[in-house]
XYZ file of C-alpha atoms in Angstrom:
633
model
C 0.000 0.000 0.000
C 1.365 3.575 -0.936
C 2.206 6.038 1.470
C -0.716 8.592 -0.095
C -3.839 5.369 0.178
C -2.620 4.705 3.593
C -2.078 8.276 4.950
C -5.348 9.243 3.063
C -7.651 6.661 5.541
C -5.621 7.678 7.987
C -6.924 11.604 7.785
C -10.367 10.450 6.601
C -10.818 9.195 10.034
C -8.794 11.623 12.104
C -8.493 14.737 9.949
C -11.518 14.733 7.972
C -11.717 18.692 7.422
C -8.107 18.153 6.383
C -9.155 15.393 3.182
C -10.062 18.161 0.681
C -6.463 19.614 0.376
C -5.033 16.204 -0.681
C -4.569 15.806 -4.252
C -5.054 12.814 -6.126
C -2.823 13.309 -8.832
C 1.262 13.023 -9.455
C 2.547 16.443 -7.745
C 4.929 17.693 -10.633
C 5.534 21.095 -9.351
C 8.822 22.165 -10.847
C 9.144 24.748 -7.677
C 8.827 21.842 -4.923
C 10.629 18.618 -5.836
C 11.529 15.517 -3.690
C 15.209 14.250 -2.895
C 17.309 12.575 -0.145
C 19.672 13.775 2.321
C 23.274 11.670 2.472
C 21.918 9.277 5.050
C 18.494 8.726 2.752
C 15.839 10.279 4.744
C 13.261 12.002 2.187
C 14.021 15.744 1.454
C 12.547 18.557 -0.744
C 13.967 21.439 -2.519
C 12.476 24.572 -2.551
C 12.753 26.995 -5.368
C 11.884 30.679 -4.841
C 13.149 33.590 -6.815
C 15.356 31.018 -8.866
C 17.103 30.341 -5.147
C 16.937 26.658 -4.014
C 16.197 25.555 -0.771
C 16.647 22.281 1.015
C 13.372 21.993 3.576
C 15.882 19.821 5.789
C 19.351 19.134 6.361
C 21.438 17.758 3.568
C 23.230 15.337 5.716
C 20.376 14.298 8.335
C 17.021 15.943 8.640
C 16.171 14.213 11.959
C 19.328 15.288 13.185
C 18.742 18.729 12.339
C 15.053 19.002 13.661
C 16.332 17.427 16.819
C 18.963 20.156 17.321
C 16.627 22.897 16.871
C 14.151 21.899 18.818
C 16.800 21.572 21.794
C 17.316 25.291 21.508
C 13.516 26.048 22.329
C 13.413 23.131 25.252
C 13.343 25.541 28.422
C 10.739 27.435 26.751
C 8.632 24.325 26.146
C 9.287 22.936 29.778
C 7.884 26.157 30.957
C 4.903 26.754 29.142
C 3.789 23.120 28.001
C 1.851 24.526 24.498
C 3.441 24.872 20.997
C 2.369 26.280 17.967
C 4.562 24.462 15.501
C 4.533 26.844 12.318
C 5.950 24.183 9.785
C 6.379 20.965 10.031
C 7.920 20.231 6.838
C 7.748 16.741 5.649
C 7.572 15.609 9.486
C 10.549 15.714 10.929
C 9.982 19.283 12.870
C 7.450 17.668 14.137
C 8.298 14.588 15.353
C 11.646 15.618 17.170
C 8.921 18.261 19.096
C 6.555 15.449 20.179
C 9.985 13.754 21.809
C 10.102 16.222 24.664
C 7.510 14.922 27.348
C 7.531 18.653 28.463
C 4.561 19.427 26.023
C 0.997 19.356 26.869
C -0.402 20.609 24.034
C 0.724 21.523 20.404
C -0.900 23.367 17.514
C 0.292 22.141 14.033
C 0.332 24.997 11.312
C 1.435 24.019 8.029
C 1.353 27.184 5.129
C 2.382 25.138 2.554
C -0.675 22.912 0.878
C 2.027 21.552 -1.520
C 5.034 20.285 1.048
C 1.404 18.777 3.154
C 0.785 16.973 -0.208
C 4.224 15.636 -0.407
C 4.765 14.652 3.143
C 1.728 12.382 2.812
C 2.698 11.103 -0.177
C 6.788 10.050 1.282
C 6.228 9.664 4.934
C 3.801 7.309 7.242
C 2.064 10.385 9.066
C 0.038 8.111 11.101
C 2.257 7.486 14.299
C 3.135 10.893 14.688
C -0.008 12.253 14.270
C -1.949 9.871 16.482
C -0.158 11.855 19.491
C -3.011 12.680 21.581
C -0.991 16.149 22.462
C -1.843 17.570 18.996
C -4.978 19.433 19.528
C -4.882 21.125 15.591
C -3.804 20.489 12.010
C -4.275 23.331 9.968
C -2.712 23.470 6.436
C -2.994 26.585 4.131
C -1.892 30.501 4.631
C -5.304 32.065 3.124
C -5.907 35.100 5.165
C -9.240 35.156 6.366
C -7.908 30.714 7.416
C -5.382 32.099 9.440
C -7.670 34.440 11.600
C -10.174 31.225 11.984
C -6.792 29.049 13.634
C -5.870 32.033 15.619
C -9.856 32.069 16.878
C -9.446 28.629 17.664
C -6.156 28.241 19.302
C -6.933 31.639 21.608
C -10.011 29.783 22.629
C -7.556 27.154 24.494
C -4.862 29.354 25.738
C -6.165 32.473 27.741
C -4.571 31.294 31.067
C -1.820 29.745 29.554
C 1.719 31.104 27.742
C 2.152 29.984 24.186
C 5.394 28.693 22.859
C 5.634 29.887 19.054
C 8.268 27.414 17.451
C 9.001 28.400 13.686
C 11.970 26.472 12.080
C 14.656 28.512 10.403
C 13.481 27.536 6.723
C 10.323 28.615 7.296
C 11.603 32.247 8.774
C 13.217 32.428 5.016
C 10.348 31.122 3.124
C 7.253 32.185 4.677
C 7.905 34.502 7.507
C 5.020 37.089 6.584
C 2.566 34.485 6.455
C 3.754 33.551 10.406
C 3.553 37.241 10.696
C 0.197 37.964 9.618
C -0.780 34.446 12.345
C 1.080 35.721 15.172
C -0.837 39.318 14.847
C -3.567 37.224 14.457
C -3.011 35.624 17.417
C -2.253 38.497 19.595
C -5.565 40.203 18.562
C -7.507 36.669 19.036
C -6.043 36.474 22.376
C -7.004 40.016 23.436
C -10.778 39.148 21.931
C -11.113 36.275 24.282
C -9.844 38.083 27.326
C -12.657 40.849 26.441
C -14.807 38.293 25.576
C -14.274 36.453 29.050
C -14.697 39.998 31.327
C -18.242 40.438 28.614
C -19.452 37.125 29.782
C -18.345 37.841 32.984
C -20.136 40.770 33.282
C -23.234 40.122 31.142
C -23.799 36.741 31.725
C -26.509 36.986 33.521
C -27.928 40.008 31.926
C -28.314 37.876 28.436
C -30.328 35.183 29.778
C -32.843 37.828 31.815
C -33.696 39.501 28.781
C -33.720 36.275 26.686
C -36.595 35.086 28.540
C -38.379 38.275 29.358
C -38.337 39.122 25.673
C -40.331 35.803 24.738
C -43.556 37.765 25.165
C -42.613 39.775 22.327
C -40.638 37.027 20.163
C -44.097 35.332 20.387
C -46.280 37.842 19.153
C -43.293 39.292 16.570
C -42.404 37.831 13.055
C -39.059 37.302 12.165
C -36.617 38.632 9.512
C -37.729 36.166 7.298
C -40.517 38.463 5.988
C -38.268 40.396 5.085
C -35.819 38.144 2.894
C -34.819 39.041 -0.422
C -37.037 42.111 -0.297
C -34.948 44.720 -2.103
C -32.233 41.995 -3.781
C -29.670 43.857 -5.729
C -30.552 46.914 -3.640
C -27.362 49.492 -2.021
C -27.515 49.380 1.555
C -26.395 52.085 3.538
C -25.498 51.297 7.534
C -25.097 54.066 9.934
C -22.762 54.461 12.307
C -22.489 56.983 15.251
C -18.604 58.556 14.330
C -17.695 61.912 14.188
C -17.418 61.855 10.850
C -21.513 61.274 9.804
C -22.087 64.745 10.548
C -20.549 66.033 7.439
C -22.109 63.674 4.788
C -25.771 63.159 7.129
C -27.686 65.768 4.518
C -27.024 63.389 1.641
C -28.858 60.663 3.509
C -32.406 62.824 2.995
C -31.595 62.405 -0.846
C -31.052 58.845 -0.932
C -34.122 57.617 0.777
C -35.504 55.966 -2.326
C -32.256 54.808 -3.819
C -30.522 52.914 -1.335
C -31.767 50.767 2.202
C -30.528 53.251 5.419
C -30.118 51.078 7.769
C -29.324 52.873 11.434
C -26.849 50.511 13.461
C -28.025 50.834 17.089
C -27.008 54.671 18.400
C -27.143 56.279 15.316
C -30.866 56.457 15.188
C -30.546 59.251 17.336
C -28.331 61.582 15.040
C -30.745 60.621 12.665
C -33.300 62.027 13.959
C -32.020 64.900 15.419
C -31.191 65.723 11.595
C -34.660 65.196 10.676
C -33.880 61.695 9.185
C -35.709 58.045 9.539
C -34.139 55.547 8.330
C -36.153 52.722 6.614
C -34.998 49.965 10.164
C -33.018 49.892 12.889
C -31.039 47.383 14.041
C -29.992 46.689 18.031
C -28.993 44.044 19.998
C -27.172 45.591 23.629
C -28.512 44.361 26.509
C -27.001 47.076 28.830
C -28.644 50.264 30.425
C -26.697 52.699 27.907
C -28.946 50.734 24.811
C -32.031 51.245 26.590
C -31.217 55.651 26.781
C -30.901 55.734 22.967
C -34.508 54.666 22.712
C -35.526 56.733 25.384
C -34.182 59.732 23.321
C -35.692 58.982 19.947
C -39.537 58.618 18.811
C -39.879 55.058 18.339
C -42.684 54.996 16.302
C -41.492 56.195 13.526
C -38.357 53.416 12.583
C -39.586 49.244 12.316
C -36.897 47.491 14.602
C -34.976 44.546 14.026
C -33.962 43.267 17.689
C -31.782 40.280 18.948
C -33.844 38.394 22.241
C -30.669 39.394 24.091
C -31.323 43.098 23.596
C -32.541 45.186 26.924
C -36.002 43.685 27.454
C -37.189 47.383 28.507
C -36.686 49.200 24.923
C -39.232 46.029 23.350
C -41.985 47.293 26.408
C -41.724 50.859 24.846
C -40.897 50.753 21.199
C -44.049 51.772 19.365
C -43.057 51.005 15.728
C -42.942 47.575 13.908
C -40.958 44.716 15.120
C -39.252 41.871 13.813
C -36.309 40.141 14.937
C -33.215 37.371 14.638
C -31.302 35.044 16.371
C -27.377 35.380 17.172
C -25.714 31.833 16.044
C -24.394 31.654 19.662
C -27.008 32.363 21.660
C -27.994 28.815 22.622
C -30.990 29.876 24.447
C -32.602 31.048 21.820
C -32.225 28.353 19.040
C -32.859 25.994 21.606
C -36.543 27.240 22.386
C -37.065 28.250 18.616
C -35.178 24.919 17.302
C -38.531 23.602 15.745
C -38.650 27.145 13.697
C -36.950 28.598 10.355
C -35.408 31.576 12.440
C -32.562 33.279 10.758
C -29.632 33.621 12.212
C -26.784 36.133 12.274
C -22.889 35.791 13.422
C -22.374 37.100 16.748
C -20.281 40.321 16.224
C -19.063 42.600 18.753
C -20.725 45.591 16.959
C -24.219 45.820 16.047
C -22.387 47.005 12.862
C -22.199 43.409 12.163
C -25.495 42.567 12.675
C -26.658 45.499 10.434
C -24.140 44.162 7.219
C -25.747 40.891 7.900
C -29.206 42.152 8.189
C -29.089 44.286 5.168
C -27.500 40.888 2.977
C -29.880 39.276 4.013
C -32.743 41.592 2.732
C -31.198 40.958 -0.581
C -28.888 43.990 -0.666
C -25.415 43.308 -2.963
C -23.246 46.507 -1.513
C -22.793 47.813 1.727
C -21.670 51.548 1.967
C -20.730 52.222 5.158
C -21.375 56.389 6.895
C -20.466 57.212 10.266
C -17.843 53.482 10.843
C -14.807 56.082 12.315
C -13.696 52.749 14.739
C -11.286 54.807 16.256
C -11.659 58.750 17.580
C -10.922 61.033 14.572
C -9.353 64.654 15.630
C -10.444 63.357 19.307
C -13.942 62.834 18.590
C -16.332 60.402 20.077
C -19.696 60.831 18.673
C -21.718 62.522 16.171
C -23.734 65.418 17.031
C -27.198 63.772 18.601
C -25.799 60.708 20.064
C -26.552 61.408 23.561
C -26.391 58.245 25.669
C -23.263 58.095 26.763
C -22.302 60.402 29.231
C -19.738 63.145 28.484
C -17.495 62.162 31.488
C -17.248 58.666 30.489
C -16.337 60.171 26.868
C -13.582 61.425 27.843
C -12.008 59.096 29.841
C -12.296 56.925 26.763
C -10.705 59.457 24.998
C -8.142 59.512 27.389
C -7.826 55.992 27.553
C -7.105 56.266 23.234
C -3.777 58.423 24.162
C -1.210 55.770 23.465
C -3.275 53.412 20.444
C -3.190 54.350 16.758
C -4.587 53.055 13.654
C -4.341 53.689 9.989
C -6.931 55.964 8.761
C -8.357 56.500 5.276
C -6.835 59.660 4.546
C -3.005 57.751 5.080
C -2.522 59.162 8.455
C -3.534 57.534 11.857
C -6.333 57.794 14.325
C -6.410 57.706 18.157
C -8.023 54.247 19.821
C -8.748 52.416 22.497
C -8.130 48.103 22.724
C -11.611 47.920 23.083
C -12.260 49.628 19.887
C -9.497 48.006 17.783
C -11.005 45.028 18.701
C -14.075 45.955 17.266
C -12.432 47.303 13.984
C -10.876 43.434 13.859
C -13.808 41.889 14.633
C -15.886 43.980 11.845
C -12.822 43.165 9.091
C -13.161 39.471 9.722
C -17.045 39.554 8.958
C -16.886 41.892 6.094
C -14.192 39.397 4.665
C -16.918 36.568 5.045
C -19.445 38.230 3.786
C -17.086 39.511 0.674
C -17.562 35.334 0.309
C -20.883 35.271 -0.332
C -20.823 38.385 -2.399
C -21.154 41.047 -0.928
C -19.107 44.602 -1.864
C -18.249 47.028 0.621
C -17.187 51.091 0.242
C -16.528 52.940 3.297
C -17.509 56.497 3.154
C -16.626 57.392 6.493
C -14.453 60.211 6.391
C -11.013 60.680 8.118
C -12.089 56.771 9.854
C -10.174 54.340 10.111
C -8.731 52.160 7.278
C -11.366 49.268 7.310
C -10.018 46.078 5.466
C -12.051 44.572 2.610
C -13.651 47.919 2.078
C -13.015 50.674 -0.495
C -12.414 54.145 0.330
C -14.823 56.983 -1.617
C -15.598 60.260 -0.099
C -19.515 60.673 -0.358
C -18.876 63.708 -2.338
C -17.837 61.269 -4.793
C -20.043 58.561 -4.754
C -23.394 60.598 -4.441
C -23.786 61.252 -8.299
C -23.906 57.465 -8.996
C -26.228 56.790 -6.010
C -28.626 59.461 -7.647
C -28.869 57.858 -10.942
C -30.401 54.406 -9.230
C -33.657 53.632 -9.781
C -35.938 54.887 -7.149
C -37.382 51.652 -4.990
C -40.077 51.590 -2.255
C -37.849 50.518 0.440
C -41.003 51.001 3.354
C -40.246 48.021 5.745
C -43.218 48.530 8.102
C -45.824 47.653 5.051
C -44.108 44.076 4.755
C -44.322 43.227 8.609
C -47.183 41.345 10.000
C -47.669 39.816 13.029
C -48.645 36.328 13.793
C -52.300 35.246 13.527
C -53.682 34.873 17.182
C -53.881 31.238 16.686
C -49.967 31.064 15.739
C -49.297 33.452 18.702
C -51.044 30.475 21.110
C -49.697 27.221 19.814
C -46.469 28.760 19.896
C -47.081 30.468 23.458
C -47.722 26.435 24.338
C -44.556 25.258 22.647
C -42.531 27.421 24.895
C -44.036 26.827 27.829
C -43.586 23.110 27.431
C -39.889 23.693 27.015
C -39.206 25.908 29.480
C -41.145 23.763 31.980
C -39.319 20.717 30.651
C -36.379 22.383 31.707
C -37.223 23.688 35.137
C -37.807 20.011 36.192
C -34.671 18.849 34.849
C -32.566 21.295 36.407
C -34.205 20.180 39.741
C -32.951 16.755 38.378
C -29.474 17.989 37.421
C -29.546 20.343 41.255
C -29.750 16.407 43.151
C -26.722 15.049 40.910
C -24.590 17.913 40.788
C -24.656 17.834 44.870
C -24.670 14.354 44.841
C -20.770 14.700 42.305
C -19.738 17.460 44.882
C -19.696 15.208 47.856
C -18.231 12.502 46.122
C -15.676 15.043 44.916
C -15.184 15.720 48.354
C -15.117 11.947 49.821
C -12.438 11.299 46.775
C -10.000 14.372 48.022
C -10.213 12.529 51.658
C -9.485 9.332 50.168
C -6.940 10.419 47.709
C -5.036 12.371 51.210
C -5.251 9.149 52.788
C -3.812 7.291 49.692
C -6.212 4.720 49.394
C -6.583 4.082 45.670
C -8.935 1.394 45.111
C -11.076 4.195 47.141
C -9.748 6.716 44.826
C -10.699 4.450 41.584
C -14.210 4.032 43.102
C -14.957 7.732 43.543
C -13.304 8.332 39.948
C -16.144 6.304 38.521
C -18.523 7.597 39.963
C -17.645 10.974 39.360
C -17.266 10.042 35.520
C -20.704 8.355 35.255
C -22.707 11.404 36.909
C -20.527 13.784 34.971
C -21.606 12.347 31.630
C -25.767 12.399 32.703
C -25.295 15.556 33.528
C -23.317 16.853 30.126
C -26.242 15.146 28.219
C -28.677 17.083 29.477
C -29.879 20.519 27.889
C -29.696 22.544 31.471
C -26.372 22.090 31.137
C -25.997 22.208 26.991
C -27.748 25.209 26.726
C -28.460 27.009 29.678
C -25.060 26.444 31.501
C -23.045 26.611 28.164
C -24.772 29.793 27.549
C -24.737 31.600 30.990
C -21.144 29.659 32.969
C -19.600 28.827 28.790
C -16.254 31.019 30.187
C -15.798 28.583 33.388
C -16.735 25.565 31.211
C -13.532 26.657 28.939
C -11.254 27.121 31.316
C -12.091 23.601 32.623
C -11.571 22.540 29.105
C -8.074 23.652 29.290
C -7.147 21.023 32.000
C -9.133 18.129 30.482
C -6.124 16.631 28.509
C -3.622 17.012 31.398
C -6.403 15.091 33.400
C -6.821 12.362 30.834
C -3.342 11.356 29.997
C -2.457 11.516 33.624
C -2.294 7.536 34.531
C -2.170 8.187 38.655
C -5.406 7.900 40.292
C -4.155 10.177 42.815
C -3.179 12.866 40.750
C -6.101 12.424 38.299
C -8.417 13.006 41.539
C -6.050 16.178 42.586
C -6.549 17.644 39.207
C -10.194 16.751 38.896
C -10.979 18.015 42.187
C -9.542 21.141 41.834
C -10.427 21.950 38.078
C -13.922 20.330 37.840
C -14.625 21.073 41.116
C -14.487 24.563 40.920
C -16.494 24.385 37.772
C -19.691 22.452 39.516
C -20.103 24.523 42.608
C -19.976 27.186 39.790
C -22.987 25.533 37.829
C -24.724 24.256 41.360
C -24.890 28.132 42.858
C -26.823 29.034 39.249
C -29.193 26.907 39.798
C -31.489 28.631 42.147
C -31.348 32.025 39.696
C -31.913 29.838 36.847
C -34.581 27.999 38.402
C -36.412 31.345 39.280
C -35.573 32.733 35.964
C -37.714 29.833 34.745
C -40.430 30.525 37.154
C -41.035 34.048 36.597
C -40.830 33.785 32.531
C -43.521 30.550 33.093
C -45.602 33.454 34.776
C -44.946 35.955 32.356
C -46.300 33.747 29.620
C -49.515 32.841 31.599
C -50.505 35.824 31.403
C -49.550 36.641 28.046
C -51.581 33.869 27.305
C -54.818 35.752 29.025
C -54.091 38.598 26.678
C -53.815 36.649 23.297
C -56.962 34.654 24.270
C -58.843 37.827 25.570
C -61.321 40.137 23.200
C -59.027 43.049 22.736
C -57.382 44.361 19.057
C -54.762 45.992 20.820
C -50.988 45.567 20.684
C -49.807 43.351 23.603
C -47.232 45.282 25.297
């Protein structure tokens, strides 16, 4: 059997996202070619520029790999995690996987031409079946990179990475590591913000989850509104600085393009005498909740996320519809048996506006008023009033020392926070550049937003004016559910919330039942006894899995606790490969300990979260059933 058939079952089974870069056919690429170093391990020279370049030693690749490796070995014994950028036809590899200092390694190959060849001159199958490698990724497409950064960060918050390149690869594809390790440094920052968002919101997403059901019920979705203006212009609107100089244009675009006003904005709208034709919001927070306090909500149809502040949906007059966020498992749990769309969580409701506005059936996205960064030490746009002006400035202040490119070639002041947002926003508009969509930015003197083209509005508003005029009126297309609908879906809920609210009483009994056996197994383990030990382990393991199988804990606790359920993900390996009883207990005890008097002190809010919402719908129900024509509010 050939070293391709063999290595291609063996990544069918283990790397299946990995089988579509193999190719089937003779590799006969004159710039990558196969040969042997003097002792006869398998080689490949590299041509670039006309220059050659052996991927290994001459003499002995192993040899070589071996060596270098040594140099990084009191880095690896102090960390534990690698990300091996090139592994070249193995041998970087395998001379990494001989130190038993690593925990964990991340495998980044850039070439998909040396992967093809390894497979095809080297069994990969020992070497990979190392239960230490946690990721194969192969390729250096941009937008790829950003997606293994996203997914190494995920692992790695608490823990210092090791970055191991080997010298070829510094020669031959150095910006390629760049562009991952900036990558990586941003990803890293994103979970950290993500973890103190969680942290601080956790709870905050759930309440208005459930409170908002007794408007999700009686509101249609987005789907009325797909493919409504296809080929259309969209316009989104952002709060910057910079919207103040090119808002009047907006007034003669209302019939050629979709304005669509990304949360705050609404209110500089307005205060310039404009409506756009929808709104978009999503914030759960108290600062969301006093930009509709300042605006006249009658006149804009909403789009809303469920996690949104439940009060602005109790005093929003105008038309509703709304969406679900792809990670809010709440949500597409209780609407699973429903075509909801769904958007990409983004940190901006920017995001969720792009998305909104594709999905409406719009092909080009101009963006107004996206500054991401604090132009001549601006924060808003005239009318955006929600913030208050002390906490302005100390964000200002806070944007002292943080630059980025702007679209006039100079730089901007920023904060982290906001240059995570700018990343964040770059790495959507590149996926939605995927499914077709083009993007201009027109916000002047903002930052330099990748995937987008610059042009001044000044410039652009000639063309805009020459589009055919379109009825873009989104109220006339929204309808609510009939009554009937509004009931048997009313029912549907309340069967799975109350579903739930039993199980978790279920889940309360065996999570304090695995906390005192946690507890007997530390005694035990102190005392040395390991049969004990082995007893407790099983037990733990066998109420541990009911418990993961259940949807209080798939959904609700992956939802509300998800940041304390990854950093107990970061020990799980170290807890399986450890073969000591004693020690697996120790690490068990304190790691998954930690994380189930976490999940058993929810359980009371939860269960009262489930209570009240039960209530809420009860008498919802009353109103839908009851005589009167007017909105339920």
């Amino acid at each position: 059997m050939s070293f391709l058939t063999k290595n291609k079952r063996f990544i069918q089974k283990n790397y299946p996202s990995l089988i579509s870069l193999i190719e089937d056919d003779d590799i006969n690429d004159p710039m990558c070619t196969i040969t042997e170093t003097k002792n006869n391990e398998t080689n490949m020279v590299v041509t670039v520029d006309r220059q050659e370049y052996f991927l290994h030693s001459k003499y002995n690749a192993t040899a070589e790999a071996r060596n270098w490796i040594s140099t990084l070995q009191s880095e690896v014994t102090s960390s534990g995690h690698v990300l091996l950028f090139g592994i070249g036809l193995g041998y970087f590899l395998e001379a990494l996987l001989e130190l038993s200092e690593v925990v964990q390694v991340y495998v980044c190959e850039p070439s998909i031409i040396v992967f093809n060849q390894m497979i095809r001159t080297r069994d990969i199958s020992k070497m990979f079946s190392d239960s230490r490698i946690k990721l194969v990724a192969v390729g250096e497409n941009p937008l790829f990179l950003k997606q293994i950064a996203n997914q190494i960060s995920t692992y790695l918050v608490s823990n210092r990475l090791v970055t191991a390149i080997p010298p070829i690869y510094k020669r031959l594809f150095m910006q390629t590591f760049e562009d991952l390790s900036n990558d990586l440094k941003d990803s890293m920052i994103d979970q950290i913000g993500n973890l103190q968002t969680y942290t601080t919101f956790q709870n905050l997403w759930i309440t208005n989850v459930l409170k908002n059901m007794r408007h999700t019920i009686i509101s249609s979705s987005v789907n009325l509104l797909e493919n409504a203006w296809e080929g259309s212009k969209a316009i989104v609107v952002g709060s910057g600085p910079s919207l103040q100089e090119d808002i009047s244009y907006l007034k003669q675009l209302k019939d050629k393009c979709l304005i669509i006003a990304a949360g705050s904005s609404i209110q500089a709208l307005q205060y310039n005498g404009i409506q756009p034709h929808l709104v978009v919001s999503m914030d759960g927070g108290e600062p969301n909740l006093r930009v509709f306090e300042n605006i006249d909500t009658s006149q804009v149809p909403l789009l809303f996320i469920p996690q949104i502040n439940s009060d602005i949906l109790e005093i929003y007059k105008g038309e509703m519809v709304f969406a679900l966020f792809t990670r809010d498992l709440i949500s597409n749990y209780l609407w699973s048996n429903h075509s909801i769309p769904k958007f990409l969580n983004t940190s901006t409701v920017t995001g969720t506006a792009i998305q909104a506005a594709r999905y409406m059936g719009a092909t080009e996205i101009i963006l107004m008023g996206q500054d991401l960064s604090y132009p001549q030490n601006q924060f808003y746009t005239p009318g955006v009033a929600h913030i208050p002006v002390e906490l302005q400035k100390k964000q200002l202040d806070e944007a002292a020392n943080l630059f980025v490119p702007n679209v006039d070639g100079g730089e901007n002041p920023t904060t982290l926070k906001m240059h995570i947002t700018l990343r964040d926003l770059e790495v959507l508009i590149k996926l939605e550049m995927i499914n077709g969509l083009s993007f201009t930015n027109a916000s002047r003197r903002g930052a330099h937003i990748e995937g987008t083209e610059y042009r001044a509005l000044d410039d652009l508003i000639t063309e805009l004016l020459e589009l055919p005029s379109r009825d873009f009126n989104v109220a006339v297309r929204i309808e609510s559910p009939t009554k009937d609908n509004q009931v048997k879906l009313l029912e549907q809920m309340k069967t799975k919330l109350d579903y739930i609210l039993k199980q978790s009483k279920t889940v309360e009994q065996k999570l304090k039942v695995m906390l005192e056996t946690v507890e007997i197994m530390k005694k035990n383990s102190s005392a040395r006894n390991r049969a004990k030990v082995n007893k407790n382990l099983n037990k733990v393991d066998e109420l541990w899995k009911w418990i993961t199988n259940r949807e209080t804990f798939t959904v609700f606790f992956a939802f509300t606790r998800g940041h304390h359920m990854n950093i107990y993900k970061r020990y799980i390996p170290m807890i399986v490969e450890t073969q000591d009883p004693l020690k697996k207990a120790e690490l068990i005890s304190e790691h998954l300990g930690n994380l189930l008097a976490r999940l058993k002190e929810f359980l009371p809010e939860l269960q009262e979260l489930l209570k009240n919402t039960l209530d809420h719908l009860d008498i919802l129900s009353t109103e839908i059933r009851g005589d009167t024509n007017e909105r339920l509010v």
